[in-house]
Structure formats: C-alpha cells, structure tokens
Amino acid sequence: MGISVASPMAPSTYDIDRFYREEFGRILATLIRVLGDFDRAEEAAHDAFAAALEQWDRDGVPDNPRAWIIGVARHKVIDRIRRAARFDLRRDELIRMAESDTSDAPDGSDAFADERLRLIFTCCHPALADDAKVALSLHTLCGLKTEEIAHAFLTAPTTMAQRLVRAKRKIRAANIPYEVPSPELLAERLQSVMAVVYLVFNEGYTASSGDRLMRTDLSAEAIRLARVLVELMPTESEPRGLLAMMLLHDSRRDTRVDEHGEMVLLEHQDRSRWDRAQIAEGLALAERALQIENAGPYAIQAAIVAEHSRAADAETTDWKRIAELYARLHRLQPSPVIELNRAVAIAMAEGADVGLALIDSIANRGDLHDYHLMWAARADLLRRLGRFSEAAESYTMALGRVGSAPERQFLRRQLDEVMRHGSRLG
C-alpha cells in the first residue's frame, strides 16, 4: 500500500473519535477533489476509517494518520473500480484520478492554500440554489450531520435529507466541474461561502444536539477558515466582519458553562475570564469592517457583539444601540430570528412588557413556532414580569423543541423555578 505505519503512539492513547470529528471534512475535501464525486469520496472515506479502527488497534497508529486514511481510501476506490465487470473510458479516468497525487499540502502556486475552503467555493456553484449550496458544503466538507444542518435551517431532517440528495443529483446531471473558480468569480460566491463558515461556527458555539453545549473543534475550524478568507480577499470588508463576530463570541467560551457543565447566561458570566486577546483582535476588526460605507450584515453583527464585549455587565450594556443595530440588520436581511433578537434588546432597554409584545407578534404569525429560543425568550420575559404560570407554559414549549442536553437542563431548571414561584403565589 506504500503507507508508513510506524507505531509511535499506543492505540489506547489515541482518540480516534476526536480525529474523525476534526479531520473527516478535510480528508473528504481532498478525496472529492481527486475523484470528482461526492458519493464515491464519502464512501471511500468511511471505508478507510473503518479499516483504521481495526488496523490501528492491531498495528499501532501511523505517523501521519490523515495521510494514511487518504491513502487507504484511494486504494479502496481503485480496488472497487478494478473489480467492476466492465472497463470503460470513465473507469480509466477514475483510476487515473485515484492514482494521482492526493497530497493535501499546499503547493505554493495556488491561491487556495486551504483544501477545505477551496471546495466550499466549489460547492457554492451558481447552478445550485442558495440553501442547497450551504447544506451540501456543511454536510460533505464540514462533516455536519443532516439533523444538525436541519436545525441550522429551522427545517425537518427529512426535508434537509431530500435537499441534499437533490443537490448531489443536480451536480452529477449538470456535470458541474470540481474546480477552483477564477478570481473574477470569487466575489459572487463569497456570500454563500461565508454563510457556510458562519453556520459551522454556530453549530460549534451552541450544538444542536448531544450532551455538550459547545463543539470547540467546529468553532476553531470556522475561525481558521475565516482567517483564510480574510487573507484571500483583503479588500472585502465582510470576511473581516465575520471573523470579528466569531472571535468576540468565542472569547466567552470558558464562562458559558459552570464547573458542572451547566449553561450560564450572558448576564451571569464572569466577564473577568473572557479572553481579552481575542476581544482586542475582534474589536479592531469590527471597527474596520463597520467603517466601510454600506457595511454588510456580518459587520453589523460584529458591532452588536462588540457592544456586549465592551460592557462591564448586563446593566451597563448599551441595549438601545444594540436594538438599533438589529433594526439596521433587519433592513438588510429581513428575518424573524433577527426580529426576535431585536425584541430581546428592546426588552432590556425599554422594559420586559414592550419586548414581550414584540415577541408575541412574531409568535402569532407562527414564523418561529418550532424554534425553542423564541419560547425561551418569551418565558424569560414573562418570568421577569412575575407571570409565572404563563412563563411555565412557554418553558414547556421550549423544552419540547430543544435538542441539546445542556440547554434542556437549563430550561428544566428555569421551569422548576417559575413553578415554585407560582405555587407560592398561588
């Protein structure tokens, strides 16, 4: 097989699950580039990981696990093709690609030094619908599950699964090339690429399922990709805004859960433990991004997070300024989620009853009926107003829609608290 399998690391000390989470997307990106086929590349990658589970336990972990997986996947594709009954030109071409160099190291002559970012640009081909571009990139290149992507799009997993199948089918039918777009086409694909990076960060910042609030591997990967974007397109302000926003959010990472792993709201976090270096970098980037005339959505979102980062506590936060920024953002990107965030900021600036009326107008339209954060925000305002039985009803609605264990535990505690208050009054 031609792959070095030295054994410097005992299998018992190697976290293959973590390796899979962190490297699967990059490995798949390399295989898609070589094979030009999403499904074939995905199948080969899974076969290689299955082989690793068996061989690494028996022979030891190779010096370069990623190169080992790519090499095994390549040989499995070649073997499968050669076992096929009929040898035609397409098969010759596939073998040629599979036997070609699969190195994922930058070659120095390519502006796309990052393999995964290059294929995100490729996935964001104009022939695909916007939601399909983003969903396909998240699934194949960033390793997100269908359920996680469905959560990000506020849709059902079955709907998202069908969307992914249609996107792959369209790529095959239209013979869309897996190639780097020319420099003049980069800008038209930039919005979709940034949407992918942002959704990866969101899934890392608050996982849609599982027993952890955060997936720091995804957040770190999104920040890394945003840094590459800023370097690739230094004259564009939006990548700078995107990076600023993510750095500022991520600066609070260590204070978002307590010593028991339970979620801590922003207003109760120990701000002295926020990462000051990340905040300084994020604030500088945010200021530069917002200085551009007609600043875009990511620059505005960075400005919103910057207001939280500058404030000493929740009480001295400039909520009026945040509400104004959300209104500006909504004019650029009308969305019920942005409306919800603006309503919360208005509640903090003008009173819970004012914010509650705005949230109820959103709820009455039915736009966010299945969005647990809408019900959690409504419940919180009702709690602040002392309307505990109504707060309990909204917390129950949120509990019925939340996916991750830490958020569920938090909502359960809030529900228990308002029920205790309600019983004392009642």
CSV table of C-alpha atoms in Angstrom, one decimal, residues 14-399:
chain,number,residue,atom,x,y,z
A,14,TYR,CA,-5.3,7.9,20.6
A,15,ASP,CA,-8.7,9.5,20.4
A,16,ILE,CA,-9.9,8.3,17.0
A,17,ASP,CA,-13.4,9.7,17.6
A,18,ARG,CA,-11.8,13.2,18.0
A,19,PHE,CA,-9.6,12.6,15.0
A,20,TYR,CA,-12.7,11.7,12.9
A,21,ARG,CA,-14.5,14.9,14.1
A,22,GLU,CA,-11.6,17.2,13.4
A,23,GLU,CA,-10.2,15.7,10.2
A,24,PHE,CA,-13.1,14.0,8.3
A,25,GLY,CA,-14.1,17.1,6.4
A,26,ARG,CA,-10.6,17.9,5.3
A,27,ILE,CA,-10.0,14.3,4.2
A,28,LEU,CA,-13.2,14.2,2.3
A,29,ALA,CA,-12.4,17.5,0.6
A,30,THR,CA,-9.2,16.0,-0.7
A,31,LEU,CA,-10.9,12.9,-1.9
A,32,ILE,CA,-13.7,14.9,-3.6
A,33,ARG,CA,-11.0,17.0,-5.4
A,34,VAL,CA,-9.3,13.8,-6.7
A,35,LEU,CA,-12.3,11.7,-7.5
A,36,GLY,CA,-14.8,14.4,-8.6
A,37,ASP,CA,-17.7,12.6,-7.0
A,38,PHE,CA,-19.3,13.3,-3.6
A,39,ASP,CA,-20.8,9.9,-3.0
A,40,ARG,CA,-17.7,7.9,-4.1
A,41,ALA,CA,-15.4,10.1,-2.0
A,42,GLU,CA,-17.7,9.8,1.1
A,43,GLU,CA,-18.0,6.0,0.7
A,44,ALA,CA,-14.2,5.6,0.4
A,45,ALA,CA,-13.5,7.9,3.4
A,46,HIS,CA,-15.9,5.8,5.6
A,47,ASP,CA,-14.3,2.6,4.4
A,48,ALA,CA,-10.9,3.9,5.3
A,49,PHE,CA,-12.0,5.0,8.8
A,50,ALA,CA,-13.5,1.5,9.3
A,51,ALA,CA,-10.1,0.0,8.3
A,52,ALA,CA,-8.3,2.3,10.7
A,53,LEU,CA,-10.5,1.1,13.6
A,54,GLU,CA,-9.3,-2.4,13.0
A,55,GLN,CA,-5.7,-1.9,11.9
A,56,TRP,CA,-4.6,0.9,14.3
A,57,ASP,CA,-5.7,-1.1,17.2
A,58,ARG,CA,-3.7,-4.1,16.0
A,59,ASP,CA,-0.6,-2.4,14.4
A,60,GLY,CA,-0.4,1.0,16.0
A,61,VAL,CA,-1.3,4.5,14.9
A,62,PRO,CA,0.7,5.7,11.9
A,63,ASP,CA,2.9,8.7,12.0
A,64,ASN,CA,0.6,10.7,9.8
A,65,PRO,CA,-3.0,9.4,10.4
A,66,ARG,CA,-4.6,11.8,7.8
A,67,ALA,CA,-2.2,10.7,5.0
A,68,TRP,CA,-2.9,7.1,6.0
A,69,ILE,CA,-6.7,7.5,5.7
A,70,ILE,CA,-6.4,9.3,2.4
A,71,GLY,CA,-4.1,6.6,1.0
A,72,VAL,CA,-6.3,3.7,2.2
A,73,ALA,CA,-9.4,5.4,0.8
A,74,ARG,CA,-7.6,5.9,-2.6
A,75,HIS,CA,-6.7,2.2,-2.8
A,76,LYS,CA,-10.2,1.1,-1.8
A,77,VAL,CA,-11.6,3.1,-4.7
A,78,ILE,CA,-9.0,1.6,-7.1
A,79,ASP,CA,-9.8,-1.9,-5.9
A,80,ARG,CA,-13.6,-1.3,-6.2
A,81,ILE,CA,-13.2,0.1,-9.8
A,82,ARG,CA,-11.0,-2.8,-10.9
A,83,ARG,CA,-13.4,-5.4,-9.5
A,84,ALA,CA,-16.2,-3.9,-11.7
A,85,ALA,CA,-17.2,-6.1,-14.6
A,86,ARG,CA,-16.8,-3.6,-17.5
A,87,PHE,CA,-13.7,-1.5,-18.2
A,88,ASP,CA,-14.6,1.7,-20.0
A,89,LEU,CA,-13.1,5.1,-20.5
A,90,ARG,CA,-14.8,6.5,-17.5
A,91,ARG,CA,-13.3,3.8,-15.4
A,92,ASP,CA,-9.9,4.5,-16.8
A,93,GLU,CA,-10.3,8.1,-15.9
A,94,LEU,CA,-11.4,7.3,-12.3
A,95,ILE,CA,-8.4,5.1,-11.8
A,96,ARG,CA,-6.1,7.8,-13.2
A,97,MET,CA,-7.6,10.3,-10.7
A,98,ALA,CA,-7.5,7.9,-7.8
A,99,GLU,CA,-3.8,7.1,-8.5
A,100,SER,CA,-2.9,10.7,-8.8
A,101,ASP,CA,-1.3,12.7,-6.1
A,102,THR,CA,-3.7,13.0,-3.1
A,103,SER,CA,-1.4,15.2,-1.1
A,104,ASP,CA,-3.5,17.9,0.8
A,105,ALA,CA,-0.5,20.1,1.4
A,106,PRO,CA,-0.5,23.5,-0.2
A,107,ASP,CA,1.6,23.6,-3.3
A,108,GLY,CA,2.5,27.3,-3.1
A,109,SER,CA,1.2,28.1,-6.6
A,110,ASP,CA,-2.4,28.0,-5.6
A,111,ALA,CA,-4.2,31.0,-4.1
A,112,PHE,CA,-6.4,28.4,-2.3
A,113,ALA,CA,-3.9,27.2,0.2
A,114,ASP,CA,-6.7,25.6,2.2
A,115,GLU,CA,-8.2,22.5,0.7
A,116,ARG,CA,-11.5,22.6,2.5
A,117,LEU,CA,-12.1,26.3,1.8
A,118,ARG,CA,-11.3,25.6,-1.9
A,119,LEU,CA,-14.0,23.0,-2.1
A,120,ILE,CA,-16.5,25.2,-0.2
A,121,PHE,CA,-16.0,27.7,-3.0
A,122,THR,CA,-16.5,24.8,-5.5
A,123,CYS,CA,-19.7,23.6,-3.8
A,124,CYS,CA,-21.1,27.1,-3.9
A,125,HIS,CA,-21.6,26.9,-7.6
A,126,PRO,CA,-24.2,29.4,-9.0
A,127,ALA,CA,-26.2,26.5,-10.6
A,128,LEU,CA,-27.3,25.3,-7.1
A,129,ALA,CA,-29.9,27.0,-5.0
A,130,ASP,CA,-28.5,29.1,-2.1
A,131,ASP,CA,-29.8,26.7,0.6
A,132,ALA,CA,-28.5,23.7,-1.3
A,133,LYS,CA,-25.0,25.2,-1.6
A,134,VAL,CA,-24.8,25.8,2.1
A,135,ALA,CA,-26.3,22.5,3.1
A,136,LEU,CA,-24.1,20.4,0.8
A,137,SER,CA,-21.0,22.2,2.0
A,138,LEU,CA,-21.9,21.7,5.6
A,139,HIS,CA,-22.6,18.0,5.1
A,140,THR,CA,-19.8,16.9,2.9
A,141,LEU,CA,-16.9,19.2,3.8
A,142,CYS,CA,-17.6,20.2,7.4
A,143,GLY,CA,-18.9,16.9,8.5
A,144,LEU,CA,-22.2,18.1,10.0
A,145,LYS,CA,-25.0,15.6,10.3
A,146,THR,CA,-28.2,16.1,8.4
A,147,GLU,CA,-30.0,16.7,11.8
A,148,GLU,CA,-27.5,19.5,12.7
A,149,ILE,CA,-27.9,21.2,9.3
A,150,ALA,CA,-31.7,20.9,9.5
A,151,HIS,CA,-31.6,22.6,12.9
A,152,ALA,CA,-29.5,25.5,11.5
A,153,PHE,CA,-32.1,25.9,8.7
A,154,LEU,CA,-35.0,25.6,11.1
A,155,THR,CA,-36.4,22.7,9.0
A,156,ALA,CA,-37.2,19.0,9.4
A,157,PRO,CA,-34.3,16.4,9.0
A,158,THR,CA,-36.3,14.6,6.3
A,159,THR,CA,-36.7,17.8,4.3
A,160,MET,CA,-33.0,18.5,4.6
A,161,ALA,CA,-32.0,14.9,3.6
A,162,GLN,CA,-34.1,15.3,0.4
A,163,ARG,CA,-32.5,18.7,-0.3
A,164,LEU,CA,-29.0,17.1,-0.1
A,165,VAL,CA,-29.9,14.2,-2.4
A,166,ARG,CA,-31.3,16.7,-5.0
A,167,ALA,CA,-28.1,18.8,-4.8
A,168,LYS,CA,-25.8,15.9,-5.4
A,169,ARG,CA,-28.1,14.7,-8.2
A,170,LYS,CA,-28.0,18.1,-9.9
A,171,ILE,CA,-24.2,18.2,-9.7
A,172,ARG,CA,-24.0,14.9,-11.5
A,173,ALA,CA,-26.7,15.7,-14.0
A,174,ALA,CA,-25.3,19.1,-14.9
A,175,ASN,CA,-21.7,17.8,-14.9
A,176,ILE,CA,-20.7,20.7,-12.6
A,177,PRO,CA,-16.9,20.7,-12.6
A,178,TYR,CA,-15.0,20.5,-9.3
A,179,GLU,CA,-12.6,23.3,-10.0
A,180,VAL,CA,-11.4,26.5,-8.4
A,181,PRO,CA,-13.4,29.4,-9.7
A,182,SER,CA,-11.4,32.1,-11.5
A,183,PRO,CA,-10.6,35.3,-9.5
A,184,GLU,CA,-13.4,37.3,-11.1
A,185,LEU,CA,-16.0,34.8,-9.9
A,186,LEU,CA,-14.8,34.6,-6.3
A,187,ALA,CA,-16.9,37.6,-5.1
A,188,GLU,CA,-20.2,36.2,-6.4
A,189,ARG,CA,-19.7,33.0,-4.4
A,190,LEU,CA,-18.4,34.8,-1.3
A,191,GLN,CA,-21.8,35.2,0.4
A,192,SER,CA,-22.5,31.5,0.3
A,193,VAL,CA,-19.1,30.6,1.5
A,194,MET,CA,-19.4,33.0,4.5
A,195,ALA,CA,-22.8,31.5,5.2
A,196,VAL,CA,-21.2,28.0,5.4
A,197,VAL,CA,-18.4,29.3,7.7
A,198,TYR,CA,-20.9,31.1,10.0
A,199,LEU,CA,-23.2,28.1,10.2
A,200,VAL,CA,-20.2,25.8,11.2
A,201,PHE,CA,-19.4,28.3,13.9
A,202,ASN,CA,-23.0,28.4,15.1
A,203,GLU,CA,-23.1,24.7,15.4
A,204,GLY,CA,-19.8,24.8,17.4
A,205,TYR,CA,-21.0,27.7,19.6
A,206,THR,CA,-24.3,26.0,20.6
A,207,ALA,CA,-24.5,22.4,19.5
A,208,SER,CA,-28.0,21.4,18.2
A,209,SER,CA,-27.8,18.0,19.8
A,210,GLY,CA,-25.7,15.9,22.2
A,211,ASP,CA,-24.6,16.3,25.8
A,212,ARG,CA,-22.2,19.2,25.3
A,213,LEU,CA,-23.2,22.9,24.9
A,214,MET,CA,-20.3,23.6,22.6
A,215,ARG,CA,-18.2,21.9,19.9
A,216,THR,CA,-15.0,23.8,20.2
A,217,ASP,CA,-13.5,21.9,17.2
A,218,LEU,CA,-16.1,23.3,14.9
A,219,SER,CA,-15.8,26.9,16.3
A,220,ALA,CA,-12.0,26.7,15.9
A,221,GLU,CA,-12.3,25.4,12.3
A,222,ALA,CA,-14.8,28.2,11.4
A,223,ILE,CA,-12.4,30.8,12.8
A,224,ARG,CA,-9.5,29.3,10.9
A,225,LEU,CA,-11.5,29.3,7.7
A,226,ALA,CA,-12.5,33.0,8.2
A,227,ARG,CA,-8.8,33.9,8.7
A,228,VAL,CA,-8.0,32.3,5.4
A,229,LEU,CA,-10.9,34.2,3.8
A,230,VAL,CA,-9.6,37.5,5.1
A,231,GLU,CA,-6.1,36.7,3.7
A,232,LEU,CA,-7.6,35.7,0.3
A,233,MET,CA,-9.8,38.7,-0.1
A,234,PRO,CA,-8.2,41.5,1.9
A,235,THR,CA,-10.2,44.2,0.1
A,236,GLU,CA,-13.6,42.7,1.1
A,237,SER,CA,-15.0,44.0,4.4
A,238,GLU,CA,-17.5,41.3,5.2
A,239,PRO,CA,-15.0,38.4,5.8
A,240,ARG,CA,-13.4,40.8,8.3
A,241,GLY,CA,-16.7,41.4,10.0
A,242,LEU,CA,-17.4,37.6,10.1
A,243,LEU,CA,-14.1,36.9,11.7
A,244,ALA,CA,-14.6,39.7,14.2
A,245,MET,CA,-18.0,38.4,15.2
A,246,MET,CA,-16.8,34.9,15.7
A,247,LEU,CA,-13.7,36.0,17.7
A,248,LEU,CA,-15.8,38.1,20.0
A,249,HIS,CA,-18.4,35.3,20.6
A,250,ASP,CA,-15.7,32.7,21.1
A,251,SER,CA,-13.9,35.0,23.7
A,252,ARG,CA,-16.6,34.0,26.2
A,253,ARG,CA,-16.2,30.3,25.7
A,254,ASP,CA,-14.7,29.4,29.1
A,255,THR,CA,-17.5,31.2,31.0
A,256,ARG,CA,-20.5,29.8,29.1
A,257,VAL,CA,-20.7,26.6,31.3
A,258,ASP,CA,-20.1,26.3,35.0
A,259,GLU,CA,-17.9,23.7,36.8
A,260,HIS,CA,-20.8,21.2,36.5
A,261,GLY,CA,-21.0,21.7,32.7
A,262,GLU,CA,-24.3,23.6,33.0
A,263,MET,CA,-25.1,26.6,30.8
A,264,VAL,CA,-24.5,30.1,32.2
A,265,LEU,CA,-26.4,33.0,30.6
A,266,LEU,CA,-24.5,36.1,29.3
A,267,GLU,CA,-25.8,38.3,32.1
A,268,HIS,CA,-24.4,35.9,34.8
A,269,GLN,CA,-21.0,35.2,33.2
A,270,ASP,CA,-17.7,36.2,34.9
A,271,ARG,CA,-16.5,38.8,32.4
A,272,SER,CA,-13.1,38.9,34.0
A,273,ARG,CA,-12.5,35.5,32.5
A,274,TRP,CA,-13.3,36.5,28.9
A,275,ASP,CA,-10.3,36.1,26.5
A,276,ARG,CA,-9.0,39.7,26.4
A,277,ALA,CA,-6.6,39.0,23.5
A,278,GLN,CA,-9.5,37.7,21.3
A,279,ILE,CA,-11.6,40.6,22.3
A,280,ALA,CA,-8.9,43.1,21.4
A,281,GLU,CA,-8.4,41.5,17.9
A,282,GLY,CA,-12.2,41.2,17.4
A,283,LEU,CA,-12.9,44.8,18.3
A,284,ALA,CA,-10.2,46.1,16.0
A,285,LEU,CA,-11.6,44.0,13.1
A,286,ALA,CA,-15.1,45.1,13.9
A,287,GLU,CA,-14.3,48.8,13.8
A,288,ARG,CA,-12.5,48.4,10.5
A,289,ALA,CA,-15.4,46.4,9.0
A,290,LEU,CA,-18.0,48.9,10.2
A,291,GLN,CA,-16.1,51.9,8.8
A,292,ILE,CA,-16.9,50.8,5.2
A,293,GLU,CA,-19.8,52.7,3.6
A,294,ASN,CA,-22.9,50.5,3.4
A,295,ALA,CA,-21.4,47.9,5.8
A,296,GLY,CA,-22.8,44.5,5.3
A,297,PRO,CA,-24.7,42.1,7.7
A,298,TYR,CA,-21.6,40.5,9.2
A,299,ALA,CA,-20.0,43.9,10.0
A,300,ILE,CA,-23.3,44.9,11.8
A,301,GLN,CA,-23.4,41.6,13.7
A,302,ALA,CA,-19.8,42.1,14.8
A,303,ALA,CA,-20.8,45.6,16.0
A,304,ILE,CA,-23.6,44.1,18.1
A,305,VAL,CA,-21.3,41.5,19.7
A,306,ALA,CA,-18.7,44.3,20.3
A,307,GLU,CA,-21.3,46.2,22.4
A,308,HIS,CA,-21.5,43.2,24.7
A,309,SER,CA,-17.7,42.8,24.8
A,310,ARG,CA,-17.2,46.5,25.9
A,311,ALA,CA,-19.8,46.5,28.7
A,312,ALA,CA,-18.8,45.8,32.2
A,313,ASP,CA,-22.1,44.0,32.9
A,314,ALA,CA,-25.6,43.4,31.5
A,315,GLU,CA,-26.9,46.5,33.3
A,316,THR,CA,-24.5,48.9,31.7
A,317,THR,CA,-24.7,47.4,28.2
A,318,ASP,CA,-25.9,49.8,25.6
A,319,TRP,CA,-29.1,47.9,24.7
A,320,LYS,CA,-30.6,50.8,22.8
A,321,ARG,CA,-27.6,50.8,20.5
A,322,ILE,CA,-27.9,47.0,20.1
A,323,ALA,CA,-31.6,47.3,19.2
A,324,GLU,CA,-30.8,50.0,16.6
A,325,LEU,CA,-28.2,47.7,15.1
A,326,TYR,CA,-30.6,44.8,14.9
A,327,ALA,CA,-33.1,47.1,13.2
A,328,ARG,CA,-30.4,48.0,10.7
A,329,LEU,CA,-29.6,44.4,10.2
A,330,HIS,CA,-33.2,43.5,9.6
A,331,ARG,CA,-33.5,46.1,6.9
A,332,LEU,CA,-30.6,44.3,5.1
A,333,GLN,CA,-31.7,40.7,5.9
A,334,PRO,CA,-35.3,40.5,6.9
A,335,SER,CA,-35.7,37.5,9.3
A,336,PRO,CA,-37.9,36.5,12.2
A,337,VAL,CA,-34.8,35.4,14.1
A,338,ILE,CA,-33.4,38.9,13.8
A,339,GLU,CA,-36.8,40.3,14.9
A,340,LEU,CA,-36.6,38.1,17.9
A,341,ASN,CA,-33.1,39.3,18.9
A,342,ARG,CA,-34.2,42.9,18.4
A,343,ALA,CA,-37.2,42.3,20.7
A,344,VAL,CA,-35.0,41.0,23.4
A,345,ALA,CA,-32.7,44.0,23.2
A,346,ILE,CA,-35.7,46.3,23.3
A,347,ALA,CA,-37.0,44.5,26.4
A,348,MET,CA,-33.7,45.2,28.1
A,349,ALA,CA,-33.7,48.8,27.0
A,350,GLU,CA,-37.4,49.7,27.5
A,351,GLY,CA,-38.9,47.1,29.6
A,352,ALA,CA,-40.0,43.4,29.5
A,353,ASP,CA,-43.6,44.2,28.6
A,354,VAL,CA,-42.5,46.1,25.5
A,355,GLY,CA,-40.3,43.3,24.3
A,356,LEU,CA,-42.9,40.7,25.1
A,357,ALA,CA,-45.5,42.4,22.9
A,358,LEU,CA,-43.0,42.2,20.0
A,359,ILE,CA,-42.3,38.5,20.6
A,360,ASP,CA,-46.0,37.8,20.8
A,361,SER,CA,-46.5,39.4,17.4
A,362,ILE,CA,-43.8,37.1,16.0
A,363,ALA,CA,-45.4,34.0,17.7
A,364,ASN,CA,-48.8,34.9,16.5
A,365,ARG,CA,-47.6,34.8,12.9
A,366,GLY,CA,-46.3,31.3,13.5
A,367,ASP,CA,-42.9,32.0,12.0
A,368,LEU,CA,-40.8,30.6,14.9
A,369,HIS,CA,-43.3,28.1,16.3
A,370,ASP,CA,-40.7,25.3,16.3
A,371,TYR,CA,-37.8,27.5,17.4
A,372,HIS,CA,-37.0,26.8,21.1
A,373,LEU,CA,-35.2,30.1,21.6
A,374,MET,CA,-38.3,32.0,20.8
A,375,TRP,CA,-40.2,30.2,23.5
A,376,ALA,CA,-37.3,30.5,26.0
A,377,ALA,CA,-37.1,34.3,25.4
A,378,ARG,CA,-40.8,34.7,25.8
A,379,ALA,CA,-40.7,32.6,29.0
A,380,ASP,CA,-37.8,34.7,30.4
A,381,LEU,CA,-39.7,38.0,29.9
A,382,LEU,CA,-42.9,36.5,31.5
A,383,ARG,CA,-40.7,35.4,34.4
A,384,ARG,CA,-39.3,39.0,34.8
A,385,LEU,CA,-42.9,40.3,34.8
A,386,GLY,CA,-43.9,37.9,37.5
A,387,ARG,CA,-46.4,36.0,35.2
A,388,PHE,CA,-45.1,32.6,36.4
A,389,SER,CA,-47.8,30.3,35.2
A,390,GLU,CA,-47.5,31.7,31.6
A,391,ALA,CA,-43.7,31.5,31.9
A,392,ALA,CA,-44.1,27.9,32.8
A,393,GLU,CA,-46.2,27.2,29.7
A,394,SER,CA,-43.5,28.9,27.5
A,395,TYR,CA,-40.7,27.0,29.1
A,396,THR,CA,-42.6,23.8,28.5
A,397,MET,CA,-43.0,24.7,24.8
A,398,ALA,CA,-39.2,25.4,24.6
A,399,LEU,CA,-38.4,22.1,26.3
